[in-house]
Coordinates of C-alpha atoms in Angstrom, one line a residue:
X1 CA -0.1 0.2 0.2
X2 CA 1.2 3.5 -0.9
X3 CA 1.8 5.9 1.9
X4 CA 1.5 9.7 1.0
X5 CA 0.1 11.6 4.0
X6 CA 1.4 10.1 7.5
X7 CA -0.8 11.2 10.5
X8 CA 0.9 11.7 14.2
X9 CA -1.6 11.7 17.2
X10 CA 0.3 13.5 19.8
X11 CA 3.0 16.5 19.2
X12 CA 5.0 15.8 22.8
X13 CA 8.4 14.5 22.3
X14 CA 8.0 11.1 20.5
X15 CA 4.7 12.8 18.6
X16 CA 7.1 16.0 17.0
X17 CA 10.2 13.1 16.6
X18 CA 8.1 10.6 14.2
X19 CA 6.4 13.6 12.6
X20 CA 9.8 15.0 11.8
X21 CA 11.5 11.6 10.8
X22 CA 8.1 11.4 7.9
X23 CA 8.4 14.6 7.6
X24 CA 12.5 14.1 6.2
X25 CA 11.6 11.0 4.4
X26 CA 9.6 13.0 2.0
X27 CA 5.9 12.0 3.4
X28 CA 3.0 14.8 4.2
X29 CA 3.0 14.7 7.9
X30 CA -0.5 15.7 9.7
X31 CA 0.6 16.6 13.8
X32 CA -2.7 16.3 15.8
X33 CA -2.8 17.6 19.4
X34 CA -5.2 18.5 21.8
X35 CA -4.3 22.3 21.8
X36 CA -2.7 24.8 19.4
X37 CA 0.1 25.2 22.1
X38 CA 0.8 21.7 22.3
X39 CA 1.1 21.1 18.8
X40 CA 2.9 24.6 18.4
X41 CA 5.7 23.4 21.1
X42 CA 6.0 20.2 18.7
X43 CA 6.8 22.4 16.0
X44 CA 8.6 24.7 17.6
X45 CA 10.9 21.7 18.3
X46 CA 11.2 20.3 15.0
X47 CA 12.4 23.5 13.8
X48 CA 15.1 24.1 16.2
X49 CA 16.3 20.5 15.4
X50 CA 16.2 20.9 11.6
X51 CA 18.4 24.1 12.5
X52 CA 20.8 22.8 14.3
X53 CA 21.2 20.7 11.0
X54 CA 21.8 23.4 9.3
X55 CA 24.3 25.3 11.3
X56 CA 26.1 21.7 11.0
X57 CA 26.1 21.4 7.5
X58 CA 24.0 18.5 7.5
X59 CA 21.0 20.1 5.1
X60 CA 20.4 23.5 3.4
X61 CA 18.3 25.9 4.6
X62 CA 16.2 25.1 1.3
X63 CA 16.0 21.6 3.0
X64 CA 14.7 22.2 6.2
X65 CA 12.1 24.4 4.6
X66 CA 10.6 21.7 2.3
X67 CA 10.7 19.8 5.5
X68 CA 8.5 22.1 7.4
X69 CA 6.5 23.4 4.2
X70 CA 4.5 19.1 4.3
X71 CA 4.2 19.2 8.2
X72 CA 0.8 20.4 8.8
X73 CA -0.8 20.9 12.4
X74 CA -4.1 19.8 13.6
X75 CA -6.0 20.0 17.2
X76 CA -9.2 18.4 15.1
X77 CA -8.5 14.6 15.2
X78 CA -11.1 14.9 11.9
X79 CA -8.5 15.8 9.9
X80 CA -6.8 12.5 9.6
X81 CA -8.9 11.3 7.4
X82 CA -7.0 12.7 4.9
X83 CA -4.2 10.4 6.4
X84 CA -3.4 6.6 4.8
X85 CA -1.1 5.8 7.4
X86 CA -1.5 7.0 11.6
X87 CA 0.6 6.4 14.5
X88 CA -0.9 7.2 17.8
X89 CA 2.1 8.6 20.0
X90 CA -0.2 10.1 23.0
X91 CA 0.8 9.3 26.9
X92 CA 1.1 5.9 28.0
X93 CA -2.6 5.4 29.6
X94 CA -4.5 2.2 28.1
X95 CA -8.2 4.4 28.8
X96 CA -6.4 7.3 26.7
X97 CA -5.1 5.3 23.9
X98 CA -8.4 3.0 23.5
X99 CA -10.3 6.6 22.7
X100 CA -8.3 7.4 20.4
X101 CA -8.1 4.4 18.2
X102 CA -12.3 4.1 18.7
X103 CA -12.0 7.3 17.2
X104 CA -9.8 6.9 14.6
X105 CA -11.4 3.9 13.5
X106 CA -14.5 6.2 12.4
X107 CA -12.7 8.9 10.8
X108 CA -10.1 6.8 9.1
X109 CA -10.8 5.5 5.9
X110 CA -11.0 1.5 5.4
X111 CA -7.8 0.5 4.0
X112 CA -5.7 3.0 6.6
X113 CA -3.0 1.1 9.3
X114 CA -3.6 2.6 12.8
X115 CA -0.1 1.9 14.1
X116 CA 0.5 2.9 17.9
X117 CA 3.9 3.9 19.4
X118 CA 2.7 2.7 22.5
X119 CA 6.0 1.4 24.9
X120 CA 4.0 -1.9 27.1
X121 CA 0.3 -2.5 25.7
X122 CA -0.3 -5.3 24.2
X123 CA -1.8 -4.5 20.4
X124 CA -4.3 -7.3 20.2
X125 CA -5.7 -5.2 23.3
X126 CA -5.6 -2.0 21.3
X127 CA -7.0 -3.7 17.9
X128 CA -10.6 -4.9 19.9
X129 CA -11.3 -0.7 20.2
X130 CA -11.5 -1.4 16.1
X131 CA -13.7 -3.1 12.8
X132 CA -9.9 -3.0 11.6
X133 CA -7.6 -5.4 13.8
X134 CA -5.7 -6.7 10.9
X135 CA -5.1 -2.7 10.2
X136 CA -3.8 -2.6 13.8
X137 CA 0.1 -2.7 14.7
X138 CA 2.7 -1.4 17.3
X139 CA 5.4 1.1 15.4
X140 CA 7.6 1.5 18.5
X141 CA 10.4 4.9 18.3
X142 CA 13.0 5.1 20.4
X143 CA 13.4 8.3 22.0
X144 CA 15.2 10.7 20.5
X145 CA 13.4 9.7 17.6
X146 CA 15.8 11.3 14.7
X147 CA 18.8 9.8 16.3
X148 CA 17.7 6.4 17.1
X149 CA 17.7 3.9 14.7
X150 CA 15.8 1.3 15.7
X151 CA 11.8 0.9 15.3
X152 CA 10.6 -2.2 17.0
X153 CA 7.6 -3.2 15.0
X154 CA 4.5 -5.5 17.1
X155 CA 2.2 -7.9 15.5
X156 CA -1.3 -8.4 17.6
X157 CA -2.5 -11.5 16.6
X158 CA -4.7 -10.3 13.7
X159 CA -2.3 -8.3 12.4
X160 CA -2.4 -8.8 8.3
X161 CA 0.8 -9.2 6.5
X162 CA 0.3 -6.7 3.8
X163 CA -0.2 -4.3 7.1
X164 CA 2.9 -5.7 8.4
X165 CA 5.0 -4.9 5.5
X166 CA 4.0 -2.1 5.2
X167 CA 5.2 -0.7 8.5
X168 CA 8.4 -2.3 8.2
X169 CA 8.8 -0.6 4.8
X170 CA 8.2 2.9 6.5
X171 CA 10.4 2.4 8.8
X172 CA 13.1 1.8 6.5
X173 CA 12.3 4.6 4.0
X174 CA 12.6 7.0 7.4
X175 CA 16.4 5.3 7.7
X176 CA 15.4 3.2 10.7
X177 CA 16.3 -0.3 11.2
X178 CA 12.9 -2.0 12.3
X179 CA 12.8 -5.0 14.4
X180 CA 10.1 -7.6 14.9
X181 CA 8.3 -8.3 18.5
X182 CA 6.0 -10.5 19.1
X183 CA 2.6 -9.3 21.4
X184 CA 3.4 -9.8 25.0
X185 CA 3.9 -6.6 27.6
X186 CA 6.7 -4.8 27.1
X187 CA 7.6 -6.0 23.7
X188 CA 11.2 -6.5 23.7
X189 CA 13.0 -3.2 24.4
X190 CA 10.9 -2.9 27.6
X191 CA 10.9 -6.1 28.8
X192 CA 14.6 -6.0 29.0
X193 CA 14.9 -2.2 30.2
X194 CA 12.3 -1.2 32.4
X195 CA 13.0 -4.1 35.1
X196 CA 17.0 -2.6 34.7
X197 CA 15.6 0.8 35.4
X198 CA 13.8 -1.0 38.6
X199 CA 16.0 -2.1 39.5
X200 CA 18.4 0.9 39.9
X201 CA 15.5 2.9 40.9
X202 CA 15.5 -0.3 44.4
X203 CA 19.2 0.1 44.8
X204 CA 18.2 4.2 45.6
X205 CA 15.4 2.5 47.6
X206 CA 17.8 0.8 49.6
X207 CA 20.6 3.3 49.7
X208 CA 23.1 0.5 47.8
X209 CA 24.3 3.7 46.3
X210 CA 23.6 7.5 44.9
X211 CA 22.1 8.2 42.1
X212 CA 25.5 9.6 40.8
X213 CA 27.3 6.2 42.1
X214 CA 24.5 3.6 40.6
X215 CA 24.7 5.5 37.1
X216 CA 28.7 5.7 37.1
X217 CA 28.7 1.8 37.4
X218 CA 26.2 1.2 35.0
X219 CA 28.2 3.7 32.4
X220 CA 32.4 2.8 33.1
X221 CA 31.2 -0.9 34.5
X222 CA 28.5 -1.7 31.3
X223 CA 29.9 0.5 29.1
X224 CA 25.7 2.0 29.3
X225 CA 26.2 5.3 27.3
X226 CA 24.2 7.0 30.6
X227 CA 22.8 5.5 33.4
X228 CA 19.6 4.0 34.4
X229 CA 18.2 6.5 36.6
X230 CA 19.5 9.0 34.1
X231 CA 17.3 7.8 31.5
X232 CA 14.4 6.9 33.6
X233 CA 14.5 11.1 34.5
X234 CA 14.5 11.3 30.3
X235 CA 11.9 8.6 29.4
X236 CA 9.5 10.5 32.3
X237 CA 9.3 8.5 35.6
X238 CA 5.4 8.2 34.2
X239 CA 6.1 6.7 31.8
X240 CA 8.4 4.2 33.6
X241 CA 6.1 3.5 36.5
X242 CA 3.0 2.6 33.9
X243 CA 5.1 0.5 31.8
X244 CA 6.3 -1.6 35.0
X245 CA 2.4 -1.3 35.5
X246 CA 1.7 -3.0 32.3
X247 CA 4.0 -5.9 32.8
X248 CA 3.3 -6.4 36.4
X249 CA -0.4 -6.7 35.7
X250 CA 0.7 -8.7 32.3
X251 CA 2.6 -11.6 33.9
X252 CA 1.9 -11.4 37.2
X253 CA 5.0 -12.1 38.2
X254 CA 6.6 -10.3 41.6
X255 CA 9.7 -9.4 39.7
X256 CA 8.2 -6.5 37.4
X257 CA 6.1 -5.0 41.0
X258 CA 7.3 -1.3 40.3
X259 CA 9.5 -0.2 43.2
X260 CA 7.8 1.8 45.9
X261 CA 10.3 4.5 45.7
X262 CA 9.4 5.3 41.6
X263 CA 5.8 5.6 42.5
X264 CA 6.6 8.0 45.5
X265 CA 8.5 10.4 43.0
X266 CA 5.6 10.1 40.4
X267 CA 3.1 11.2 43.0
X268 CA 5.0 13.9 44.1
X269 CA 4.9 15.1 40.7
X270 CA 8.7 14.7 39.7
X271 CA 9.0 13.2 36.8
X272 CA 12.4 13.6 35.6
X273 CA 13.8 16.2 33.4
X274 CA 10.0 17.4 31.6
X275 CA 9.0 18.9 35.7
X276 CA 12.7 20.0 35.9
X277 CA 13.3 17.5 38.7
X278 CA 13.3 13.8 38.6
X279 CA 16.4 11.5 40.5
X280 CA 18.5 14.4 39.3
X281 CA 17.7 17.9 39.5
X282 CA 17.4 19.8 36.1
X283 CA 17.6 24.1 35.6

């Protein structure tokens, strides 16, 4: 199936990154969110990143303008009626995602593939909110989207081969490396990553080490580019907690129990970089 217009639901950190790589691949993009200020902030972030590329000589000013010219902002989800492929990149909340997919199913043409950037919620569960489960798929980008090469592609039980192939090919056209995962809570990436982050939080909770010490051990001892607590702050502690709760609920295994300190930070509004305070403080 040919994709010419690519829709993105959500203009936050992940959504505007997905919109950017789609526009850079030559697609027309509709970037939607619930408020003008959200889409304006998302577009401003894209503009800033593209301007940096121009300053570094990675693209020309004309190329930057062409990319921005392919991005249309929207605060009305009905605008997705003109999209050939839609990716949902809203908050990691099952109820919210269900509502979005029900609405998209009503608005979008029957041939349109509906993808989700969910970090952990089973694709089959999301697909049941639509009348097109064969056209629902997971397309999990990594953060920051313009930099990270991986796209985790997750088939639901009903996902068709055509849907899978179209999504795979799109990922390649975006300059990404796709990897296939089966539909289990957390898929591959977060089933491995989040328990490690959660265990790092337990180390802090039990006073095994300071945040700096824990992150230094993992960076210098395990050659990780950044420590797990700094990474949690980048992801967002609310997102980390939501993923751990999905894993715990999905597997009913105590090894996925979210650390009480993680929950405490989220309840206090210490969500990481986006709020200026998480395991570290940010100006």
